[in-house]
JSON list of C-alpha atoms in Angstrom, two decimals:
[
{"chain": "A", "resi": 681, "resn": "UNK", "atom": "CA", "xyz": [106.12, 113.54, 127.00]},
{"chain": "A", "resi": 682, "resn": "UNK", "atom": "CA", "xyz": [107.98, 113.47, 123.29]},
{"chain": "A", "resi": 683, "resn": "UNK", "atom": "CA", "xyz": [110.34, 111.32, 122.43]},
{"chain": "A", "resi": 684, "resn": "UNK", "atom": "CA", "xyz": [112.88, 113.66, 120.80]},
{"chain": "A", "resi": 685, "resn": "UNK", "atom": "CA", "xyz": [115.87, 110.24, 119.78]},
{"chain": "A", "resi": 686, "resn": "UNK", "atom": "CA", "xyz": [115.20, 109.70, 116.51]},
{"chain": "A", "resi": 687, "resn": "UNK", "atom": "CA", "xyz": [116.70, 106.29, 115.27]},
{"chain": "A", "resi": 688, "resn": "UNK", "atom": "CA", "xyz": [118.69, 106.34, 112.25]},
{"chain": "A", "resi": 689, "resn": "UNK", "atom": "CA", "xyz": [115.79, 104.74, 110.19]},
{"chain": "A", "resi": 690, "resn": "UNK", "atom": "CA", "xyz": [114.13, 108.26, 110.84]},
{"chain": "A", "resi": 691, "resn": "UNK", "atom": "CA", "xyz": [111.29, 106.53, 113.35]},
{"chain": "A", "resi": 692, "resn": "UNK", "atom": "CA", "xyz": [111.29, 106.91, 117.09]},
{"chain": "A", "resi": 693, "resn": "UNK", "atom": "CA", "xyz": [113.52, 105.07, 119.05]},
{"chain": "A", "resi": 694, "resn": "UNK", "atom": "CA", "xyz": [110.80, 103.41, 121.25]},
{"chain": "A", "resi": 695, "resn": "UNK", "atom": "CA", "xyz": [108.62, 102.52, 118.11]},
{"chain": "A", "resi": 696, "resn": "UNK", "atom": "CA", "xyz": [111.82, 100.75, 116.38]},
{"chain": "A", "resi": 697, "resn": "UNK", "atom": "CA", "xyz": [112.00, 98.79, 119.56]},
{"chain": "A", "resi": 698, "resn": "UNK", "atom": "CA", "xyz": [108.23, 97.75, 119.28]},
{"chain": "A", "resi": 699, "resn": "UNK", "atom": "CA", "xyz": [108.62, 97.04, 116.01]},
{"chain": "A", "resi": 700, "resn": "UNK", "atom": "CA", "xyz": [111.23, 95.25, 116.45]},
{"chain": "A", "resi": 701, "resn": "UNK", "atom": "CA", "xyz": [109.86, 92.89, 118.97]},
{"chain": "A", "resi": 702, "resn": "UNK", "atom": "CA", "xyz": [107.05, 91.71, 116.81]},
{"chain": "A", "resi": 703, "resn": "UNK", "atom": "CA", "xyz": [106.57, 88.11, 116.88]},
{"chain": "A", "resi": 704, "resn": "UNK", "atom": "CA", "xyz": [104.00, 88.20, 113.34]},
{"chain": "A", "resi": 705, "resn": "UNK", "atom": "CA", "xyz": [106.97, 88.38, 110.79]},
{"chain": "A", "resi": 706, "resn": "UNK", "atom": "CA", "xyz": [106.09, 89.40, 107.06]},
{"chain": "A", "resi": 707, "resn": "UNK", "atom": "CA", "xyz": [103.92, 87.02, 104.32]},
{"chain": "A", "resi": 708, "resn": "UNK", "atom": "CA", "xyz": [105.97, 84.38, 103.20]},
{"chain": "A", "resi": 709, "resn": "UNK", "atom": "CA", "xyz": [105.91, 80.95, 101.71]},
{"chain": "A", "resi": 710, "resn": "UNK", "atom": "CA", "xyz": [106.37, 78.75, 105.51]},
{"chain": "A", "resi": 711, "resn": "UNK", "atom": "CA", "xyz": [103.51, 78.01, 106.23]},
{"chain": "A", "resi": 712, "resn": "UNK", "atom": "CA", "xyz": [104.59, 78.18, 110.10]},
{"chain": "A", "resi": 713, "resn": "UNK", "atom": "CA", "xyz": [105.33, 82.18, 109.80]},
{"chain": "A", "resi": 714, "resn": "UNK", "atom": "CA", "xyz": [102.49, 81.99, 107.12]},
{"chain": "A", "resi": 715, "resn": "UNK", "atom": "CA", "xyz": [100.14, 81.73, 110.23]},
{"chain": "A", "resi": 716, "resn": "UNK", "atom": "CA", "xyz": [101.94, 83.49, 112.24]},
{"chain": "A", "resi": 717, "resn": "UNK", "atom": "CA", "xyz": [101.67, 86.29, 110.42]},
{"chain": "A", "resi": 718, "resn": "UNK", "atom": "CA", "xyz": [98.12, 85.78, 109.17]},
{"chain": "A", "resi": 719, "resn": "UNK", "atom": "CA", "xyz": [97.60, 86.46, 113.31]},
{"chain": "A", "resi": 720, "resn": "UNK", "atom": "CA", "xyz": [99.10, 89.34, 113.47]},
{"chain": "A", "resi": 721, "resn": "UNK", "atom": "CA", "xyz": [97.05, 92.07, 115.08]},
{"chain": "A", "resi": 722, "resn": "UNK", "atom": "CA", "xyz": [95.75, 95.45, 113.93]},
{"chain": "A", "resi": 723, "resn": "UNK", "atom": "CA", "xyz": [98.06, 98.70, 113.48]},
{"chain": "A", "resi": 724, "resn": "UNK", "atom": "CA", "xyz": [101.43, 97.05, 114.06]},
{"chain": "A", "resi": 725, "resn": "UNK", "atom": "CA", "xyz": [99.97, 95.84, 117.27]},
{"chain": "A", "resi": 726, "resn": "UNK", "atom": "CA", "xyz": [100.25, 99.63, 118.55]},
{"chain": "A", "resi": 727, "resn": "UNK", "atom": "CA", "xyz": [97.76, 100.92, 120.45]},
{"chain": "A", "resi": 728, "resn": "UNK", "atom": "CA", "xyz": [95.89, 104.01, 120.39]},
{"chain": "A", "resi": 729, "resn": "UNK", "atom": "CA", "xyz": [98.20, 106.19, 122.95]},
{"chain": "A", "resi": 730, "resn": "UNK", "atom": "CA", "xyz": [101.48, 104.79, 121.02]},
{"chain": "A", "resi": 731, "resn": "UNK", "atom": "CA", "xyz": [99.66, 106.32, 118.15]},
{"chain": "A", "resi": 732, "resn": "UNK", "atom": "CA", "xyz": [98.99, 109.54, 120.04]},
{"chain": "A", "resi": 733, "resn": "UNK", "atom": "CA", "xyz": [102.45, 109.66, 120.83]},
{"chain": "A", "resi": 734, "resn": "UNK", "atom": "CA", "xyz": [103.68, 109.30, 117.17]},
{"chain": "A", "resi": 735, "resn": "UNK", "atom": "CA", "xyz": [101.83, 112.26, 116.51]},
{"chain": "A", "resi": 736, "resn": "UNK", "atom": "CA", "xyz": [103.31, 114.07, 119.68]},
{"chain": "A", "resi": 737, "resn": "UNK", "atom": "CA", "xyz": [106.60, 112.93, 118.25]},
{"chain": "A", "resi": 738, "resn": "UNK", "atom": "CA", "xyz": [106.13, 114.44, 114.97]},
{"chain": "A", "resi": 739, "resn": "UNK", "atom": "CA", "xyz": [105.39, 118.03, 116.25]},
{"chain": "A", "resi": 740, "resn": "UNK", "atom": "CA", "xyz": [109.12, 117.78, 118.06]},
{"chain": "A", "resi": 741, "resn": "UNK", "atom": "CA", "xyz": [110.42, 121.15, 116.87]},
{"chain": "A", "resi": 742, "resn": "UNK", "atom": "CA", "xyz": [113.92, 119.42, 116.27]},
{"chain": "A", "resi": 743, "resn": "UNK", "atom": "CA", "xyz": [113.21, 117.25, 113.51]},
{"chain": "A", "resi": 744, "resn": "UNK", "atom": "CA", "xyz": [113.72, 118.86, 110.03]},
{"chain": "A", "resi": 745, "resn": "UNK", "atom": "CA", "xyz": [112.20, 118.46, 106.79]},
{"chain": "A", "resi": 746, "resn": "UNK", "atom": "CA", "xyz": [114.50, 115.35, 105.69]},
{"chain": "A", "resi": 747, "resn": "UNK", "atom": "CA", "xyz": [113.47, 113.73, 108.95]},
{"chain": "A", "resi": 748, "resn": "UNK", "atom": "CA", "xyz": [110.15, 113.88, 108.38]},
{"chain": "A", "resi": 749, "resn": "UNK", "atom": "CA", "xyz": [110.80, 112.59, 104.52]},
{"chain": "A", "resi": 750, "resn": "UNK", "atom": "CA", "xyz": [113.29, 110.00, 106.38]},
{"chain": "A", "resi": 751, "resn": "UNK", "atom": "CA", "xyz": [110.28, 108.61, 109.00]},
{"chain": "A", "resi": 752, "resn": "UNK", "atom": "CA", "xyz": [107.98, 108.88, 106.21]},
{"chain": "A", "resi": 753, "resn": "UNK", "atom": "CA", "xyz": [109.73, 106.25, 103.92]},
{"chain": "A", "resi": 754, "resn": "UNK", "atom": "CA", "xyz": [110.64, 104.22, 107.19]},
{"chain": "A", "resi": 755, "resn": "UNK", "atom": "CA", "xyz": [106.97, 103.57, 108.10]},
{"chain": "A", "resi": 756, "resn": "UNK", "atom": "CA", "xyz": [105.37, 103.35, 104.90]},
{"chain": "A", "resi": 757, "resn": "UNK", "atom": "CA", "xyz": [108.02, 100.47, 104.41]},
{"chain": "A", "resi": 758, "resn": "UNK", "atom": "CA", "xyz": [106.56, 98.51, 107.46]},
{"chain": "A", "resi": 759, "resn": "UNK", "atom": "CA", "xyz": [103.26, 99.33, 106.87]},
{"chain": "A", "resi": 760, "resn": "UNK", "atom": "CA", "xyz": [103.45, 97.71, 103.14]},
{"chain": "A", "resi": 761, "resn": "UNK", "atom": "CA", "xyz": [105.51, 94.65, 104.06]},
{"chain": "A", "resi": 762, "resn": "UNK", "atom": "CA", "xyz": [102.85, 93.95, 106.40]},
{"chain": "A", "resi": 763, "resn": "UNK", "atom": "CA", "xyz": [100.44, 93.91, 103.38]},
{"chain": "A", "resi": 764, "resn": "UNK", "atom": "CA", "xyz": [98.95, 97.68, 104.69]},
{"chain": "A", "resi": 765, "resn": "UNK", "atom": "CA", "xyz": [98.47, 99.59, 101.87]},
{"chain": "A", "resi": 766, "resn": "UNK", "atom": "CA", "xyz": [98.80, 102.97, 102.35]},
{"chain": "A", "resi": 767, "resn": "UNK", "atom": "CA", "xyz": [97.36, 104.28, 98.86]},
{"chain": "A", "resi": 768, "resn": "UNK", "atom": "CA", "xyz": [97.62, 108.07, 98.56]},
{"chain": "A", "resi": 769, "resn": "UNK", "atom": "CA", "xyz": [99.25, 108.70, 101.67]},
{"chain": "A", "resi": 770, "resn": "UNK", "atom": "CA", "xyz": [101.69, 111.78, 101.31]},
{"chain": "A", "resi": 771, "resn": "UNK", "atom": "CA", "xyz": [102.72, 112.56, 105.20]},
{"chain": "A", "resi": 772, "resn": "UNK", "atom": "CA", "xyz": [103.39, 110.50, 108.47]},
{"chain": "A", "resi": 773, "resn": "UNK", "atom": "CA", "xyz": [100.17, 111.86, 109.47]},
{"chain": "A", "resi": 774, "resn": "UNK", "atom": "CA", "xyz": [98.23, 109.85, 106.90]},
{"chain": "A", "resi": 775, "resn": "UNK", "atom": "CA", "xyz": [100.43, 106.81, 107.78]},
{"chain": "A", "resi": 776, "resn": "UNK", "atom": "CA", "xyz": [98.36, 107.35, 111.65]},
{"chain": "A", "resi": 777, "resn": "UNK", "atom": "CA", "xyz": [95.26, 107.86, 110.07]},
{"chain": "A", "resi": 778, "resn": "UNK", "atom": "CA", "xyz": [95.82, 104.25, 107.99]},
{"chain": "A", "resi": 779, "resn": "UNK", "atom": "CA", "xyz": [97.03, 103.00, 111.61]},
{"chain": "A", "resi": 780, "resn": "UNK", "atom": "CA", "xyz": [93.93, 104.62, 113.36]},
{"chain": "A", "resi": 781, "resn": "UNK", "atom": "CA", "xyz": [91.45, 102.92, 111.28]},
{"chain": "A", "resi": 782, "resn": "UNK", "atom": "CA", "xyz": [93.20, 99.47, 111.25]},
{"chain": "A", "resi": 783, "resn": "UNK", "atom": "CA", "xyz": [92.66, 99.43, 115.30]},
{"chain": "A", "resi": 784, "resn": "UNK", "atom": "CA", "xyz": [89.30, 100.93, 114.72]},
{"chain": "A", "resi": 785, "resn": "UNK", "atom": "CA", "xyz": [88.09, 98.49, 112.31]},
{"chain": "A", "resi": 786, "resn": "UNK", "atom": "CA", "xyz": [90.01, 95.42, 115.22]},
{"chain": "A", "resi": 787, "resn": "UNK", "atom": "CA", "xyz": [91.22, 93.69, 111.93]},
{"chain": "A", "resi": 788, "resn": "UNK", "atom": "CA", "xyz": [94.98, 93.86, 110.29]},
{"chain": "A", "resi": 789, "resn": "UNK", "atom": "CA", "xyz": [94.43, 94.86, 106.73]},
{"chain": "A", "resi": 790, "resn": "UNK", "atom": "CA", "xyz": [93.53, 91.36, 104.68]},
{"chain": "A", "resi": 791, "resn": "UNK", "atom": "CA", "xyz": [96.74, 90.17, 102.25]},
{"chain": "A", "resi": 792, "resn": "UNK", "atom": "CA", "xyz": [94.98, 91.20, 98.48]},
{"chain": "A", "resi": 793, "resn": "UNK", "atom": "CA", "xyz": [93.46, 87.89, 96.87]},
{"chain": "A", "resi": 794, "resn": "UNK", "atom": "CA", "xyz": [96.19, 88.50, 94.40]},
{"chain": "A", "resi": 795, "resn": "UNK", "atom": "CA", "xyz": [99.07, 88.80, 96.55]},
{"chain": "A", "resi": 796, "resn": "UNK", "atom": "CA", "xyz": [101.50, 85.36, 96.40]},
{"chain": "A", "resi": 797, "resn": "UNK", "atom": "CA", "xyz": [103.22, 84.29, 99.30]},
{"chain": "A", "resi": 798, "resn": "UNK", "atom": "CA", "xyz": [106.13, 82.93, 97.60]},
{"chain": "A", "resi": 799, "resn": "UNK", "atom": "CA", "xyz": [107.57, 86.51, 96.86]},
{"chain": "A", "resi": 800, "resn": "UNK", "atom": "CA", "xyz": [111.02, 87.31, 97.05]},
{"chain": "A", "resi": 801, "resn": "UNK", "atom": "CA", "xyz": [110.15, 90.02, 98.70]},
{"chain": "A", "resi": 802, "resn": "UNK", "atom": "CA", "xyz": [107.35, 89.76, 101.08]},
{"chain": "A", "resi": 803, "resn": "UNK", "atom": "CA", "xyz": [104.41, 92.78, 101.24]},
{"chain": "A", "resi": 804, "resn": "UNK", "atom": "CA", "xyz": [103.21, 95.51, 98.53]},
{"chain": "A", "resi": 805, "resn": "UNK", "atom": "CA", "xyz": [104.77, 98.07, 96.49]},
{"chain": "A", "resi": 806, "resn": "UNK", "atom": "CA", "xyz": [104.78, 101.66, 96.31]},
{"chain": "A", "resi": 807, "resn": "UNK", "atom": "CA", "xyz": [105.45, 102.97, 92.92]},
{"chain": "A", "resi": 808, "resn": "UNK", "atom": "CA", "xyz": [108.81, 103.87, 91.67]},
{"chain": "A", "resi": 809, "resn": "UNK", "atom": "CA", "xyz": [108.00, 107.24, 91.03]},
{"chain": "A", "resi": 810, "resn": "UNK", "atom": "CA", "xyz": [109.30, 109.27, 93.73]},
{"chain": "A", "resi": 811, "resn": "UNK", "atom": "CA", "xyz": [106.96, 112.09, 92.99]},
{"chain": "A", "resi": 812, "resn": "UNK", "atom": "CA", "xyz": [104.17, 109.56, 93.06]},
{"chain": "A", "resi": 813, "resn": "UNK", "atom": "CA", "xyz": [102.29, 108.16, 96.39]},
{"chain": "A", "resi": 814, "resn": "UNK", "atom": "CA", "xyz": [100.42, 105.29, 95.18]},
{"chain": "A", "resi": 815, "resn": "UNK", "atom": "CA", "xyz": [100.77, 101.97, 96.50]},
{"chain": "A", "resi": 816, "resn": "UNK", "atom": "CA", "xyz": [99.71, 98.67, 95.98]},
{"chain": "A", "resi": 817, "resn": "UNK", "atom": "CA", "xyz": [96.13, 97.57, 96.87]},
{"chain": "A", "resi": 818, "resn": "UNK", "atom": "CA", "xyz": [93.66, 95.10, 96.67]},
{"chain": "A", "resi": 819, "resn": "UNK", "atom": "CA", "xyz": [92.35, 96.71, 93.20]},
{"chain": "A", "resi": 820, "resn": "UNK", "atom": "CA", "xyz": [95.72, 97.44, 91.86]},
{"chain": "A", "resi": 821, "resn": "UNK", "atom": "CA", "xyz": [99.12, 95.14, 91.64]},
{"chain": "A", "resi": 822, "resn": "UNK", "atom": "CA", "xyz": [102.06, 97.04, 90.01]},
{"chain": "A", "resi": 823, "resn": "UNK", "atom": "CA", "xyz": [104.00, 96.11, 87.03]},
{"chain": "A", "resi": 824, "resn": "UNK", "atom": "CA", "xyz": [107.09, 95.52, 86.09]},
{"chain": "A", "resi": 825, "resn": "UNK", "atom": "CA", "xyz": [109.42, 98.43, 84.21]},
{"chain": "A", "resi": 826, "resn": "UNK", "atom": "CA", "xyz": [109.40, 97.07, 80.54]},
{"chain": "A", "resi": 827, "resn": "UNK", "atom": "CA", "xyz": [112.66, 98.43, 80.09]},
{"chain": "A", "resi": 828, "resn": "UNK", "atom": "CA", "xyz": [114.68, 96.86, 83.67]},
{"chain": "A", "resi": 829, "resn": "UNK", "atom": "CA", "xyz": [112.32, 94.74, 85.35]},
{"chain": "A", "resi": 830, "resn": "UNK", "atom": "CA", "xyz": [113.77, 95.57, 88.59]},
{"chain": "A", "resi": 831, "resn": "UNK", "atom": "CA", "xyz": [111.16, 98.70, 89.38]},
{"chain": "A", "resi": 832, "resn": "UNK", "atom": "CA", "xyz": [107.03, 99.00, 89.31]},
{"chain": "A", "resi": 833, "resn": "UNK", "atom": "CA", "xyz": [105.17, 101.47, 88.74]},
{"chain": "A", "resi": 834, "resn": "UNK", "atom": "CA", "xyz": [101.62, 102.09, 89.17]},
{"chain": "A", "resi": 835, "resn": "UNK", "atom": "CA", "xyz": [101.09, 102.65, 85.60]},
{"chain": "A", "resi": 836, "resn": "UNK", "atom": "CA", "xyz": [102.40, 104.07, 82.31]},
{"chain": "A", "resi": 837, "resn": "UNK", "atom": "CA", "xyz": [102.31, 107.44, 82.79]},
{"chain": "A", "resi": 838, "resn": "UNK", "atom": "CA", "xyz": [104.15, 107.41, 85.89]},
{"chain": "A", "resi": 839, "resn": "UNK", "atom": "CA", "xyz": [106.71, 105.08, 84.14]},
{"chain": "A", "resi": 840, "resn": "UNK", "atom": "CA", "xyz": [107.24, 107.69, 81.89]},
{"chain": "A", "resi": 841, "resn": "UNK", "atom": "CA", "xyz": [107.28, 110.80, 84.16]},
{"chain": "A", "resi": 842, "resn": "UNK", "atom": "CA", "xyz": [110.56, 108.50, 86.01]},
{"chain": "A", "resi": 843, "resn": "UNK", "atom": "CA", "xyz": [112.06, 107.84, 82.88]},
{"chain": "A", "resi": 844, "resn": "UNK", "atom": "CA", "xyz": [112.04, 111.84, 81.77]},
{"chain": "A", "resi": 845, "resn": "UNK", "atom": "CA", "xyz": [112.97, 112.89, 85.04]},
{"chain": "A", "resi": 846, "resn": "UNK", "atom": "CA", "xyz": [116.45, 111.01, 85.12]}
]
């Protein structure tokens, strides 16, 4: 059985729900949702047939291209503000596979050593490259743009390649 709604943040309209529902919150400074959140359980708290489903879900004939670009950006969102990075992940299915091995491992990815729970906000970064796919990670905390200090980028040369492309 597919679930062929797709909610306007490009996801599933049943996993929006779950997601929706979860109790864990994102990393911040209260130390009440602090804990809360350092409880949270592995995957999103989805289990393996939700999973399976996703993946059922994404062969739906009906959703185009910009849906799948749509879904993408919607769940690499959640995964990073729950401190999940998703390094190198180009397609939803790499998202699952990030998922999958969260709930194999039975631990939610650890918050980096680096990571402050005071942001404004709350999780990691992807870079501001859109032709890039890198995101934050234990190894690797983005930097500021030199020039706005509103973006980060993974590095310099992807800094540049975003400056020459607009």
């Amino acid at each position: 059985q597919t679930s062929k709604s797709v909610a306007h943040y490009g996801l599933p309209d049943w996993l929006i729900g779950k997601l929706a529902n979860d109790p864990h919150g994102v990393p911040t400074a209260n130390k009440v949702q602090r804990d809360l959140f350092e409880q949270r359980p592995p995957a999103l708290g989805l289990s393996t047939e939700e999973l399976d489903r996703l993946e059922v879900d994404l062969d739906v004939a009906e959703w185009t291209a910009s849906q799948h670009r749509v879904a993408f950006s919607a769940l690499r969102r959640v995964l990073l503000r729950q401190c999940v990075s998703c390094d190198g992940c180009e397609t939803m299915r790499d998202l699952i596979e990030v998922l999958r091995a969260e709930l194999a491992s039975g631990q939610p990815s650890p918050v980096p050593t680096w990571y402050r729970f005071d942001m404004k906000r709350p999780g990691l970064r992807y870079c501001s490259n859109p032709t890039c796919f890198n995101t934050e990670t234990e190894a690797a905390k983005f930097c500021p743009c030199s020039r706005c200090k509103l973006v980060k980028y993974c590095g310099t040369a992807c800094q540049k390649k975003s400056w020459n492309a607009s």
